Coordinates of C-alpha atoms in Angstrom, one line a residue:
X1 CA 25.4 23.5 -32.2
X2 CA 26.0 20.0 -30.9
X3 CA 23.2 17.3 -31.8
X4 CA 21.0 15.4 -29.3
X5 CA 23.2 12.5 -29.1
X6 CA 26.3 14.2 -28.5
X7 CA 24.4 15.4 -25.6
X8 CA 22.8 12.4 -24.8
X9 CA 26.4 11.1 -24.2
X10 CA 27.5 13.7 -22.3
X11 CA 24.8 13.3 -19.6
X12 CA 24.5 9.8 -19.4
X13 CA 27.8 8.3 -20.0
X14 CA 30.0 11.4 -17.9
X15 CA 27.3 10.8 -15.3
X16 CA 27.8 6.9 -15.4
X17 CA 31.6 7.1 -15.6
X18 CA 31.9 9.7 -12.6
X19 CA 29.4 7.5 -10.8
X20 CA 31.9 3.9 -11.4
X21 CA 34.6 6.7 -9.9
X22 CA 32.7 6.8 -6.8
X23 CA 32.7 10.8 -7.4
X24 CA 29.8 11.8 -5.0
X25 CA 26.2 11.6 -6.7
X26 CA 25.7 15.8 -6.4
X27 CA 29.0 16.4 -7.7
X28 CA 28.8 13.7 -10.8
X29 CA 25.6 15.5 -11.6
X30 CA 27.0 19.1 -11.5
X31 CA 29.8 18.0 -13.9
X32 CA 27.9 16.2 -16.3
X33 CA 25.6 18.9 -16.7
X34 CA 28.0 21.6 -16.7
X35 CA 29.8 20.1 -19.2
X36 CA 26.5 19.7 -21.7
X37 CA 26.1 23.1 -20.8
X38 CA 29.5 24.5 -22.0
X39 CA 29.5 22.1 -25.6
X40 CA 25.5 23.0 -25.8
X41 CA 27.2 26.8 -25.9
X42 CA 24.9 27.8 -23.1
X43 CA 25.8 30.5 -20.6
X44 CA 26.7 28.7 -17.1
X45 CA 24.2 31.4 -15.5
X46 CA 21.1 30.1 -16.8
X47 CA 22.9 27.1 -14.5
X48 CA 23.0 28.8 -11.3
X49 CA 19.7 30.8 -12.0
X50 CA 18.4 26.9 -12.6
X51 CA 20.1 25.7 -9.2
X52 CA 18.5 28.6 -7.1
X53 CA 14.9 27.9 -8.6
X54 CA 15.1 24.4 -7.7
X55 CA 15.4 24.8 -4.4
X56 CA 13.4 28.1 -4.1
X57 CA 10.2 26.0 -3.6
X58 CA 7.4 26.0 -1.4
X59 CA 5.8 22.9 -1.4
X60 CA 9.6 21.5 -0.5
X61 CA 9.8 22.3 2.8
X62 CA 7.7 19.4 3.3
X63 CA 10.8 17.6 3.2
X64 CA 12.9 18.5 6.0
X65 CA 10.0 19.4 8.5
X66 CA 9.2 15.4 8.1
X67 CA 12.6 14.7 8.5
X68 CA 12.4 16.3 11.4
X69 CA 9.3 15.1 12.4
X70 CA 10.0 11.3 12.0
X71 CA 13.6 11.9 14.2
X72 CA 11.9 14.5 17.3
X73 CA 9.1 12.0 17.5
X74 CA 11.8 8.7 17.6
X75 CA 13.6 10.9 20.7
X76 CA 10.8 11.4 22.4
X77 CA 9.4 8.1 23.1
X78 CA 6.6 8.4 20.8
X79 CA 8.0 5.7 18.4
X80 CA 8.6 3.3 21.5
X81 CA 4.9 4.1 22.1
X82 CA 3.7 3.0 18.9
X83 CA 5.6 -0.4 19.0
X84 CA 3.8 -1.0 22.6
X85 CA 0.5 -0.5 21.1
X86 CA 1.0 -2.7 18.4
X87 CA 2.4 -5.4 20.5
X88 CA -0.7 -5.5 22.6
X89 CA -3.2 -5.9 19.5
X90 CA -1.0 -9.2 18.2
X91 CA -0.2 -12.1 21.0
X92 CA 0.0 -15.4 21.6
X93 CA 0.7 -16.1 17.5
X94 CA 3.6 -17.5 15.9
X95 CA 5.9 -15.2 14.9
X96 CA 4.1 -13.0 16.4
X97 CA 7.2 -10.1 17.6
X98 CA 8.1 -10.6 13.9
X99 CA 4.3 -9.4 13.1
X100 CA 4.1 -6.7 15.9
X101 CA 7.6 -5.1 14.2
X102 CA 5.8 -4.7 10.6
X103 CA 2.7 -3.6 12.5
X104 CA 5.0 -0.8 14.3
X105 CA 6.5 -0.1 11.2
X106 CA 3.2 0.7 9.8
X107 CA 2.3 3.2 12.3
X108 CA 5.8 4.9 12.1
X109 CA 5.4 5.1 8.6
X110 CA 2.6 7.5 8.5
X111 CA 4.8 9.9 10.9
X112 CA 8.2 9.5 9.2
X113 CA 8.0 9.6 5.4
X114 CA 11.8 8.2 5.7
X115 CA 12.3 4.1 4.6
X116 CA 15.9 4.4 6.4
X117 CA 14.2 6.5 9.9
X118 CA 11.3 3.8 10.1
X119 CA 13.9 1.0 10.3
X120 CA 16.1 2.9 13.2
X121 CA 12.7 3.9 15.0
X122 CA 11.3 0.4 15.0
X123 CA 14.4 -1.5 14.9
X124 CA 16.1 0.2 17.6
X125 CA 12.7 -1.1 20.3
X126 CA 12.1 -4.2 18.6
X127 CA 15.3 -6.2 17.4
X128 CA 16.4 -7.1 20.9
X129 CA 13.0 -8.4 21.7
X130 CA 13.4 -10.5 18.3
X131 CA 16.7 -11.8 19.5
X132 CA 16.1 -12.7 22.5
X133 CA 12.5 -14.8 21.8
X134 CA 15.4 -16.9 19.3
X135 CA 14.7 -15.1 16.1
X136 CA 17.6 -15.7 13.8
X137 CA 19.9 -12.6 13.8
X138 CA 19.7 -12.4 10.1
X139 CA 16.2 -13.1 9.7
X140 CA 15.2 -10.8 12.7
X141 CA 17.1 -8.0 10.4
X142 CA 15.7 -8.6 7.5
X143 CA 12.3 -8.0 9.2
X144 CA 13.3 -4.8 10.5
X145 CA 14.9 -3.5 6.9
X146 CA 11.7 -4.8 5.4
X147 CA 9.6 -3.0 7.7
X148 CA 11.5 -0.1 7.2
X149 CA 10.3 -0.1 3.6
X150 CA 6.7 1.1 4.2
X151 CA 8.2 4.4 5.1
X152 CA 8.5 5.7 1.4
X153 CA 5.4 4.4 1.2
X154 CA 2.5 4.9 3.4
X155 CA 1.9 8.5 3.5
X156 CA 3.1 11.0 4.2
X157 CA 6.1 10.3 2.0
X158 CA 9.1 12.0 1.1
X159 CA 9.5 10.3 -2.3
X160 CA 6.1 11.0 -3.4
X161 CA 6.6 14.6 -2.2
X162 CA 9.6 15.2 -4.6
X163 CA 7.8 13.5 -7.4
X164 CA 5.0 15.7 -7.4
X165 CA 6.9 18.5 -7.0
X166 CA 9.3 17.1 -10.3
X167 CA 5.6 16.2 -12.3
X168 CA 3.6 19.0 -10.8
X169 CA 1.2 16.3 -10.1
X170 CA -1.2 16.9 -6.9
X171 CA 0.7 15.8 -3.6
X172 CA -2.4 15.0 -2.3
X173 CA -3.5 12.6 -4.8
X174 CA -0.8 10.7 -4.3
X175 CA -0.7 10.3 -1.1
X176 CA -4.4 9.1 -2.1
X177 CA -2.9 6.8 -4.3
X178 CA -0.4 5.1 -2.0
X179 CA -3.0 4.3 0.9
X180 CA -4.6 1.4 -0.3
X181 CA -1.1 0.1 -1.8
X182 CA 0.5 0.9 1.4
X183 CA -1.8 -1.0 3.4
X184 CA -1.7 -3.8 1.2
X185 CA 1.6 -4.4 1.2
X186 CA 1.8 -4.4 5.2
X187 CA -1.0 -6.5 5.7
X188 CA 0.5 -9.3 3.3
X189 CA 4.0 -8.9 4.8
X190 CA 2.8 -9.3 8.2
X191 CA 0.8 -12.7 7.2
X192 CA 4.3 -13.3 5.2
X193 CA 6.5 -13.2 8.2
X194 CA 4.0 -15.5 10.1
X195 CA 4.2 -18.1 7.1
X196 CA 8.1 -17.7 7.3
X197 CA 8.2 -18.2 11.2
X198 CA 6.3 -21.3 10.5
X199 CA 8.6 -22.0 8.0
X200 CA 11.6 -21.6 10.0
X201 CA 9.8 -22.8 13.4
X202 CA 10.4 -19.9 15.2
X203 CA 7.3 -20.7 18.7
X204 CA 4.5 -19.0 19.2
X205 CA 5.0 -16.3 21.9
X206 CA 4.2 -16.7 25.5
X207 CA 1.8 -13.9 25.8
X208 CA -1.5 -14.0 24.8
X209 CA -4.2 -11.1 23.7
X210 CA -5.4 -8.8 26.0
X211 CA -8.1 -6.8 26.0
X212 CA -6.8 -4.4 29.1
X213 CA -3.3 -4.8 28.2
X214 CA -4.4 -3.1 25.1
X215 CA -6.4 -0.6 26.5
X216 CA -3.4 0.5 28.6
X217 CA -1.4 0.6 25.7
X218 CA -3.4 2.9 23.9
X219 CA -4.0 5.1 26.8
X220 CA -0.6 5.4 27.3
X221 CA 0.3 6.1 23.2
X222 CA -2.9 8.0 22.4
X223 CA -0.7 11.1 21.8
X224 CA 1.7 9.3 19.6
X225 CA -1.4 7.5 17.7
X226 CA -3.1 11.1 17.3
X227 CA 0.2 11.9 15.2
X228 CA -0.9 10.0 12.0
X229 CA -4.2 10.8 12.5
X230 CA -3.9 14.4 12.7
X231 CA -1.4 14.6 10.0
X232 CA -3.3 12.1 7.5
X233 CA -6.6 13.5 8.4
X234 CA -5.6 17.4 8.2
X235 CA -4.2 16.4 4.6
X236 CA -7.3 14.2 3.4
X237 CA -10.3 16.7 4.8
X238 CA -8.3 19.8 2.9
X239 CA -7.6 21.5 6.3
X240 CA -4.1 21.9 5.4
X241 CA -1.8 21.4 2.1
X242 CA 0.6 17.9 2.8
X243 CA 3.2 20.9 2.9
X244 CA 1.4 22.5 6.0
X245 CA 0.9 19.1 7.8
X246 CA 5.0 18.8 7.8
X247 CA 5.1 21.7 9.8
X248 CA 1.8 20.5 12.0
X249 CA 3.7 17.1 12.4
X250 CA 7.0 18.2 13.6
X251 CA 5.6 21.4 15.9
X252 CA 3.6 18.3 17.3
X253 CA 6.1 16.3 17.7
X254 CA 8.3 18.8 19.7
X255 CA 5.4 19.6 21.9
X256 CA 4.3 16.4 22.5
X257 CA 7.8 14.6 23.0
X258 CA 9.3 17.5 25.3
X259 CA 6.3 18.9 27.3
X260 CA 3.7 15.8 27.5
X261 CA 6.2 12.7 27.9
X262 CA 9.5 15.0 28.8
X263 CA 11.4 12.4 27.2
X264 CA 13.4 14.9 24.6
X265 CA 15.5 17.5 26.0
X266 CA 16.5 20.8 24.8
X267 CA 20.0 19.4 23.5
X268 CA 17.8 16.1 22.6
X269 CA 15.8 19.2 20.0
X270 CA 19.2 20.5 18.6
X271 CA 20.5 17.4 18.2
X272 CA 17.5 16.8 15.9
X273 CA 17.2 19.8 14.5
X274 CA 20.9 19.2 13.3
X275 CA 20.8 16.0 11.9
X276 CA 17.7 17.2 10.1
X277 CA 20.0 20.4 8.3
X278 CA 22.9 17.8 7.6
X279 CA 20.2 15.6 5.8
X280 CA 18.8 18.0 4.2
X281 CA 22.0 20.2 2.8
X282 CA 23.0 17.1 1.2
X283 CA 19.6 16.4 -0.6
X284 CA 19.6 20.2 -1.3
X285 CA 23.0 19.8 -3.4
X286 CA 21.7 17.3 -5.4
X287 CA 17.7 18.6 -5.9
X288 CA 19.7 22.1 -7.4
X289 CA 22.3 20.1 -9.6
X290 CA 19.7 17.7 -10.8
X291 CA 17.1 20.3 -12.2
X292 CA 19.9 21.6 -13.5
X293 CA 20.9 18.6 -15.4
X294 CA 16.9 17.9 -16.3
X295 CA 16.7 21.3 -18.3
X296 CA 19.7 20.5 -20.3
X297 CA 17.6 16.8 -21.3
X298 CA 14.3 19.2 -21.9
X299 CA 16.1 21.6 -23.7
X300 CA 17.3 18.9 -26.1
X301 CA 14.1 17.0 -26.1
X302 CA 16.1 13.7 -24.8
X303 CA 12.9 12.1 -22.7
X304 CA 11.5 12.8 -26.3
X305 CA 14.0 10.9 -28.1
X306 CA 14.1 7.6 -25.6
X307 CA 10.0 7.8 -25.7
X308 CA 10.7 7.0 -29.1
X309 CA 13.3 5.4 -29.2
X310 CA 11.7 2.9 -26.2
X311 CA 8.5 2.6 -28.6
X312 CA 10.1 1.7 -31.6
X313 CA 11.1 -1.2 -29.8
X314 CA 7.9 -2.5 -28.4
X315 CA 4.6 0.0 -27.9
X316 CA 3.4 -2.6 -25.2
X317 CA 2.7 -0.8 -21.9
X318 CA 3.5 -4.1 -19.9
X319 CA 7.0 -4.3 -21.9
X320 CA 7.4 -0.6 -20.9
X321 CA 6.8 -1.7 -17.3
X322 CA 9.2 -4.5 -17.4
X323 CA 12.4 -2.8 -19.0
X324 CA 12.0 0.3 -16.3
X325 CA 11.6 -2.4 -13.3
X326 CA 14.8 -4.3 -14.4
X327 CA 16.2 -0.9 -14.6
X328 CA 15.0 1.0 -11.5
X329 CA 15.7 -2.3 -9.8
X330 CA 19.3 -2.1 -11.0
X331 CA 20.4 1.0 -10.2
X332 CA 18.4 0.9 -6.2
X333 CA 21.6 -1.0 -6.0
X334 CA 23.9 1.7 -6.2
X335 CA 21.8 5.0 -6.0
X336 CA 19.3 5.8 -3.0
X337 CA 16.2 6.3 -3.4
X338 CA 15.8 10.2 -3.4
X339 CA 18.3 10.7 -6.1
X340 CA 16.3 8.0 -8.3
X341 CA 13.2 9.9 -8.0
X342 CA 14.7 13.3 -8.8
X343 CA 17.2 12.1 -11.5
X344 CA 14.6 9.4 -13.6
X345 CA 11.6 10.7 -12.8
X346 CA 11.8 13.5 -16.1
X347 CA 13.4 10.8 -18.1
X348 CA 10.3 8.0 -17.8
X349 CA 7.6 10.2 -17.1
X350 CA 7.1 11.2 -21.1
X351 CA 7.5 7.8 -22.0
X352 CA 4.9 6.2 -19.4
X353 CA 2.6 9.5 -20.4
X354 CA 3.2 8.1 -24.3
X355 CA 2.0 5.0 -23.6
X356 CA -1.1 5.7 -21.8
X357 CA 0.0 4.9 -18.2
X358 CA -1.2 7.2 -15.4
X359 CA 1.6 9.5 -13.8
X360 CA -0.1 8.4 -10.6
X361 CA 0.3 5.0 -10.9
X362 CA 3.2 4.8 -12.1
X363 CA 4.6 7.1 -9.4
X364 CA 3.3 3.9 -6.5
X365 CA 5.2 1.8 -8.8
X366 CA 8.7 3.9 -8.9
X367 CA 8.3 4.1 -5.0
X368 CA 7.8 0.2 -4.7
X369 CA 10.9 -0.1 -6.4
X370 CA 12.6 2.4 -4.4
X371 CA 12.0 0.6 -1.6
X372 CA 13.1 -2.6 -3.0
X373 CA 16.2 -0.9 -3.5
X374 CA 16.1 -0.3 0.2
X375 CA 16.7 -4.0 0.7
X376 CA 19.4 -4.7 -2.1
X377 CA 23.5 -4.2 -1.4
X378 CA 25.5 -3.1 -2.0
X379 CA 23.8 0.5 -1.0
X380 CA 20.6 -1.1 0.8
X381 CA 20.8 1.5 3.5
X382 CA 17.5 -0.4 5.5
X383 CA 19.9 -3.2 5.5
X384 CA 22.6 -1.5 6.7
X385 CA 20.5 0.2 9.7
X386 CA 19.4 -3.4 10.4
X387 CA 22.6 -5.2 10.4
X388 CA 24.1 -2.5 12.7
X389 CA 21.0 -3.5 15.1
X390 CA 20.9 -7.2 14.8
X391 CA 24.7 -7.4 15.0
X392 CA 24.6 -9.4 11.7
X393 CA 26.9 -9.8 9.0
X394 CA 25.9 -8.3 6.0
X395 CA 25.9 -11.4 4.2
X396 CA 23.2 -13.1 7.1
X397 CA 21.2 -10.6 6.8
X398 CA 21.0 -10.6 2.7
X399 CA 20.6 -14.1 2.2
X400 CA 17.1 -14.0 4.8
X401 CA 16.0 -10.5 3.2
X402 CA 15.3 -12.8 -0.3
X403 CA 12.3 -14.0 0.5
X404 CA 11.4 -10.5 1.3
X405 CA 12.1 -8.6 -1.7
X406 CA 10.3 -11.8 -4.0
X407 CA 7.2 -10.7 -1.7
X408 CA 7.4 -7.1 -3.0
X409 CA 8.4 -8.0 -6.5
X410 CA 4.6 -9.8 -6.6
X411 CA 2.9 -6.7 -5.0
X412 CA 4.6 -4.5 -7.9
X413 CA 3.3 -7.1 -10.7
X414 CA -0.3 -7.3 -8.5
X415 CA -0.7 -3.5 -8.8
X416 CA 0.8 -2.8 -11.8
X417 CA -2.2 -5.4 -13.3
X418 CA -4.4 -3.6 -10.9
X419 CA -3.8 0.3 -11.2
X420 CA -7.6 0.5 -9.6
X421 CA -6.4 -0.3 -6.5
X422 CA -4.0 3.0 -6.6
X423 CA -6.4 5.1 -8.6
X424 CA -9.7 4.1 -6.5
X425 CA -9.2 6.6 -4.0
X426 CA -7.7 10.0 -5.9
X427 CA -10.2 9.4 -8.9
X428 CA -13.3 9.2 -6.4
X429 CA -12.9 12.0 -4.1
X430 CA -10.3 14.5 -5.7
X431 CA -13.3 14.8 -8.8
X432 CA -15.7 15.6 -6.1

């Protein structure tokens, strides 16, 4: 019978070493588990009984109906709808286009759940508007990509999905939780890109606020505006689970975008319907390897051994906070955001849960990373979605993103010193 750390090195460095490789992430994390598996002396169908339970669960078709929600509603106009609405309610200010895009993004988020769909939805209506009022290619990108961000975010989001799922912690409580953080962080990056504009004297735009434009603009969006109403509201008032309002949001969708605006076509809906499946296969492949691989670490108690072995070097909660930053922060640079979550989520939730930090908050403070991780090559998929828009090279558009991810690193230390401000809203109404 093989001891913890033999184990411990089987997981973690085959995982890392297949990973430098450049194996693919679902197929490093087959072979590291199957491998502790096999030396552990455990039979390989307790594997594939582990694989089919993973993905044999409910609350996870949340995930692809969003998916599918976020790319039906981007097809049919309603995303273009949103951005028009949002440009009306912020004129005549500097950098005001820059402001309208983080606005835009705002709305999207609470439809798409997706950092990386946000950025195409938004980008794809609002980066040649940037470019041609002057805005620097780079920095016009970075605006986008940070934008894009607010997507894992804002609910409904697919990370926070997937951790609750992984925790068993209520869905709904965290999407509670990342309202008021949500907001937060738009709001102060939409006064952040008009202190950059200034910054980088970027005019003021020629139109001005008006009332009637506005009006117009709402009257001709109302549908699309409805969608994060409905969806948010359904969840929040307990007329449907946040699993049932995927399935709301993307029947909407399809109604609204092909028989209100007619802009999506029946190929338009396959088209969707298959990009949705071809996301969601892949994330499938690694959700069923990486439960896998997360019993093997339960089985030999490993969270157990680095909660210890994490508070034998310091039992300061803020110290905690720092070293799994610097880490999650580290490794958003070469693993998206979805495999973070379902990969370190078992491995730091005992050791945040030792040290008396809520799962809850902590889980607004993974996602905040994840979506720093977003913004940082050489994965940085936002920026990669960006660049392609703005027509950027990659190296533009990550030297003008800095100033962006600084901004997020001070909202992570603001609510991590804060954790009311993402445990206001679940503790007050979810213990009514």
């Amino acid at each position: 019978m093989p001891d913890q750390s033999t184990i411990a090195l089987i997981l973690f460095g085959g995982l890392a070493v297949l990973i430098l490789l450049r194996v693919p992430l679902g197929f490093s994390l087959a072979v590291a588990g199957m491998t502790a598996y096999i030396v552990g002396g455990d039979s390989l169908l307790t594997m594939a009984q582990s694989y089919y339970d993973s993905v044999n669960s409910f609350p996870l078709i949340a995930v692809p109906m969003f998916f599918l929600a976020g790319i039906v509603m981007e097809r049919g106009g309603l995303s273009r709808r949103l951005v028009d609405v949002a440009e009306a309610m912020i004129g005549g200010i500097r950098g005001g286009l820059g402001m309208v895009t983080i606005l835009a993004s705002m709305f999207f988020s609470a439809i798409s759940g997706s950092g990386p769909a946000t950025t195409a939805a938004v980008g794809g209506v609002m980066v040649p508007s940037l470019l041609e009022r002057k805005y620097p290619r780079g920095f016009a990108g970075a605006i986008v990509a940070t934008g894009g961000t607010l997507g894992v975010m804002i609910p409904p989001s697919i990370l926070l999905i997937l951790y609750g799922v992984i925790t068993g912690v209520s869905i709904t409580g965290l999407f509670m939780a990342a309202l008021l953080p949500g907001l937060l962080i738009g709001v102060g990056l939409i006064l952040f890109v008009h202190i950059m504009c200034r910054i980088k004297g970027v005019h003021a735009e020629e139109s001005r606020f008006n009332f009637a434009n506005l009006m117009v603009s709402v009257r001709r969006g109302i549908l699309a505006i409805l969608a994060p109403i409905i969806i948010l509201g359904g969840i929040y008032s307990g007329i449907f689970t946040p699993t049932e309002s995927a399935v709301v949001a993307a029947v909407y969708g399809i109604i609204v975008a092909m028989f209100v605006y007619k802009e999506l076509t029946p190929r338009g809906l396959w088209e969707s319907v298959k990009e949705t499946m071809s996301i969601t296969g892949r994330l499938g492949i690694i959700w069923a390897v990486s439960t896998a691989y997360g019993e093997v670490m339960a089985m030999y108690q490993i969270p157990s051994m680095l909660s210890e072995w994490l508070m034998s070097i310091t039992r300061n909660p803020y110290v905690i906070w720092l070293l799994i930053c610097i880490f999650l922060t580290f490794m958003g640079c070469i693993m998206n955001s979805m495999s973070q979550v379902i990969i370190f989520t078992p491995i730091f939730a005992p050791v945040v849960q030792a040290v008396g930090i809520d799962l809850v908050h902590f889980a607004i403070i993974f996602v905040l990373n994840a979506e720093i991780g977003f913004l940082t090559p050489p994965l940085g998929t936002n920026l990669f979605v960006a660049m392609d828009q703005a027509k950027c090279s990659l190296g533009e558009i990550s030297r003008a993103v800095i100033p962006f991810i600084l901004f997020l690193f001070l909202m992570m230390a603001v609510l991590i010193l804060l954790p009311q401000i993402s445990l206001w809203l679940p503790q007050t109404f979810l213990s009514l």
